[in-house]
C-alpha positions as MATLAB code, in Angstrom:
seq = 'MNLSAYFESELDEHLKVAAAVRETLAAPFADLTEKCVASIRNGGKILFFGNGGSASDAQHLATELTVRYITDRAAIAAIALTTDGSALTAAGNDLGFERLFSRQIEALGRPGDVAIGISTSGRSPNVIAGLKMAREKGLVAAGLSGETGGDMVGLADPLIRVPHRAAARIQEMHITIGQALCGAIEIQLGLVEG';
ca = [
      97.363  226.486   -5.895;
     100.802  226.062   -6.913;
      99.583  226.152  -10.992;
     103.078  225.156  -12.041;
     103.398  222.946   -9.842;
     100.275  221.083  -10.373;
     100.266  221.204  -14.906;
     104.114  219.704  -13.603;
     103.005  216.876  -11.647;
      99.810  216.262  -14.735;
     102.253  216.256  -17.465;
     104.091  213.967  -15.237;
     101.455  211.610  -14.754;
     101.373  211.466  -18.690;
     104.427  210.907  -19.553;
     104.403  207.599  -17.316;
     100.766  206.399  -18.695;
     102.601  206.765  -22.239;
     105.648  204.748  -21.228;
     103.633  202.476  -19.600;
     101.584  202.240  -22.936;
     104.789  202.470  -25.519;
     105.859  199.142  -23.063;
     102.753  196.924  -22.773;
     100.632  197.630  -25.726;
     102.612  197.340  -29.420;
     101.517  193.488  -30.234;
      97.632  194.699  -29.508;
      98.369  197.984  -31.097;
      99.868  196.203  -34.478;
      96.722  193.566  -33.945;
      94.307  196.075  -34.571;
      96.146  197.787  -37.152;
      96.523  194.375  -38.842;
      92.788  193.483  -39.148;
      91.754  197.272  -39.459;
      93.246  197.102  -42.607;
      92.099  193.346  -43.026;
      89.088  195.149  -43.764;
      89.926  198.232  -45.381;
      91.383  195.722  -49.031;
      88.631  193.359  -48.516;
      86.119  196.635  -48.852;
      84.949  196.574  -45.427;
      84.834  199.707  -43.228;
      85.716  200.052  -39.782;
      83.262  201.192  -36.390;
      83.719  203.858  -33.928;
      81.883  204.260  -30.432;
      81.727  204.582  -27.157;
      79.455  207.383  -24.837;
      80.344  210.691  -24.284;
      84.900  211.534  -24.174;
      84.827  208.789  -26.080;
      81.962  209.721  -28.343;
      83.962  212.242  -29.291;
      86.848  210.490  -29.497;
      85.069  207.792  -31.993;
      83.528  210.690  -34.138;
      87.478  212.547  -34.394;
      89.168  208.531  -35.985;
      85.699  208.180  -38.173;
      86.679  211.607  -40.107;
      90.739  211.117  -39.607;
      90.253  207.946  -42.444;
      87.159  209.509  -43.853;
      88.556  212.655  -44.536;
      92.465  212.112  -43.922;
      95.546  212.468  -41.144;
      98.603  212.018  -42.444;
      98.063  213.485  -45.876;
      95.397  213.896  -49.603;
      94.445  210.658  -50.118;
      91.724  207.361  -51.251;
      89.795  208.390  -48.936;
      89.051  205.100  -45.734;
      85.937  203.551  -44.848;
      84.719  204.705  -41.484;
      82.061  205.458  -39.373;
      81.089  206.624  -35.752;
      78.073  204.907  -34.123;
      77.166  208.855  -32.412;
      76.401  210.921  -34.841;
      73.158  210.340  -35.936;
      70.606  212.327  -33.514;
      67.599  210.844  -35.041;
      69.228  206.909  -34.854;
      70.564  207.429  -31.350;
      67.378  209.020  -29.954;
      65.123  206.473  -31.972;
      66.966  203.861  -30.140;
      67.026  205.360  -27.157;
      63.307  206.057  -26.596;
      62.056  203.091  -28.672;
      64.421  200.160  -27.361;
      66.788  201.539  -25.122;
      69.833  203.775  -25.383;
      71.578  200.207  -24.229;
      70.764  199.512  -27.697;
      72.423  202.526  -29.394;
      75.085  201.018  -29.982;
      73.518  197.457  -31.347;
      71.370  198.067  -33.224;
      73.956  200.580  -35.546;
      76.283  197.793  -36.163;
      73.828  195.483  -36.686;
      71.926  197.694  -39.685;
      74.634  198.807  -41.013;
      77.983  195.669  -40.015;
      78.683  193.336  -42.321;
      81.191  190.383  -41.737;
      84.416  191.940  -41.774;
      84.604  194.724  -40.893;
      85.778  195.866  -38.097;
      84.041  197.711  -34.503;
      85.593  199.278  -32.339;
      84.446  200.047  -28.929;
      85.679  202.768  -26.639;
      84.937  203.072  -22.796;
      87.491  203.659  -20.213;
      85.740  201.615  -17.750;
      85.114  198.562  -20.163;
      82.188  198.868  -18.311;
      79.648  200.847  -20.474;
      75.586  198.623  -21.486;
      75.739  199.894  -24.242;
      79.024  199.996  -25.756;
      79.133  195.626  -24.067;
      75.989  195.761  -26.374;
      77.445  197.230  -29.200;
      80.442  194.625  -29.919;
      78.155  191.227  -28.717;
      76.122  192.388  -31.640;
      79.246  192.898  -33.897;
      80.743  189.567  -33.326;
      77.422  188.204  -33.587;
      77.225  189.162  -37.101;
      81.215  188.042  -38.075;
      82.944  191.795  -37.278;
      85.449  191.849  -35.737;
      84.178  192.616  -32.767;
      87.738  195.268  -31.562;
      88.232  197.453  -28.117;
      89.749  200.670  -26.151;
      89.987  200.446  -21.979;
      91.259  201.102  -19.228;
      93.504  198.727  -16.834;
      91.189  196.147  -16.104;
      89.428  195.750  -19.256;
      85.343  195.572  -17.148;
      83.382  194.130  -19.672;
      85.587  194.468  -22.377;
      87.489  191.340  -21.459;
      86.756  188.467  -23.767;
      84.545  189.904  -25.358;
      85.924  192.355  -27.240;
      90.152  191.646  -29.353;
      91.704  192.962  -29.789;
      91.476  195.416  -26.947;
      93.756  197.327  -25.741;
      93.981  197.977  -22.318;
      95.099  201.212  -21.048;
      97.685  200.355  -17.720;
      95.852  202.761  -15.752;
      92.510  204.285  -13.769;
      92.258  207.707  -13.656;
      89.890  208.322  -16.507;
      91.618  211.388  -18.017;
      95.016  209.783  -18.214;
      92.951  206.425  -20.421;
      91.357  209.297  -22.724;
      94.465  211.089  -23.608;
      96.139  207.598  -24.265;
      93.541  205.937  -26.474;
      93.416  209.499  -28.456;
      96.931  209.532  -29.078;
      96.976  205.230  -30.021;
      93.705  205.939  -32.594;
      95.629  208.448  -34.180;
      98.659  206.543  -34.133;
      96.355  203.295  -35.625;
      95.225  206.197  -38.052;
      98.546  207.074  -39.302;
      99.152  203.111  -39.490;
      96.577  202.200  -41.028;
      97.238  204.707  -44.350;
     100.477  203.997  -44.762;
      99.369  200.161  -44.296;
      97.698  200.765  -47.036;
     100.049  201.919  -49.325;
      98.325  205.518  -49.609;
     101.225  207.493  -47.672;
     104.893  206.830  -47.228;
     105.676  205.615  -43.693;
];
């Protein structure tokens, strides 16, 4: 195996997907940013959730908002629904894995909050159930997915669909878009200079 060629190939594919994201996702990114900013300004919060690598992204992004992204500033209310081991294992054991996120949204979500489900396929049953609960409770149900959007289409609004089918490329774009979201929220709230 030519490792140098493989490395170059991975970077080339990454750059192609990044270019496609730049061309197609500015509008849903702006929509999601505006909804998050409106929620925070009205005393709401942002709830992030997903499975596997998307669970890690949820934790990463919630931390960027609650602690800091660009510079020291006032805290922004954000929670990753992937971190409470007791809640996750109790819900999984007592209610079923599919209700991990919906139960937490039922408990913690308030009208006007933003629930951001992250799923590369858009078909994770527990993410879909979480988004359905968010809509039922009057939250903004938003999502990050891959090219097709899966079952998130028509459920998550806004839905940021990375125009690719490979999980690795979708995940790379999810964290890039997510970090840009954190920066845009800080700037739009006037907490840092843009």
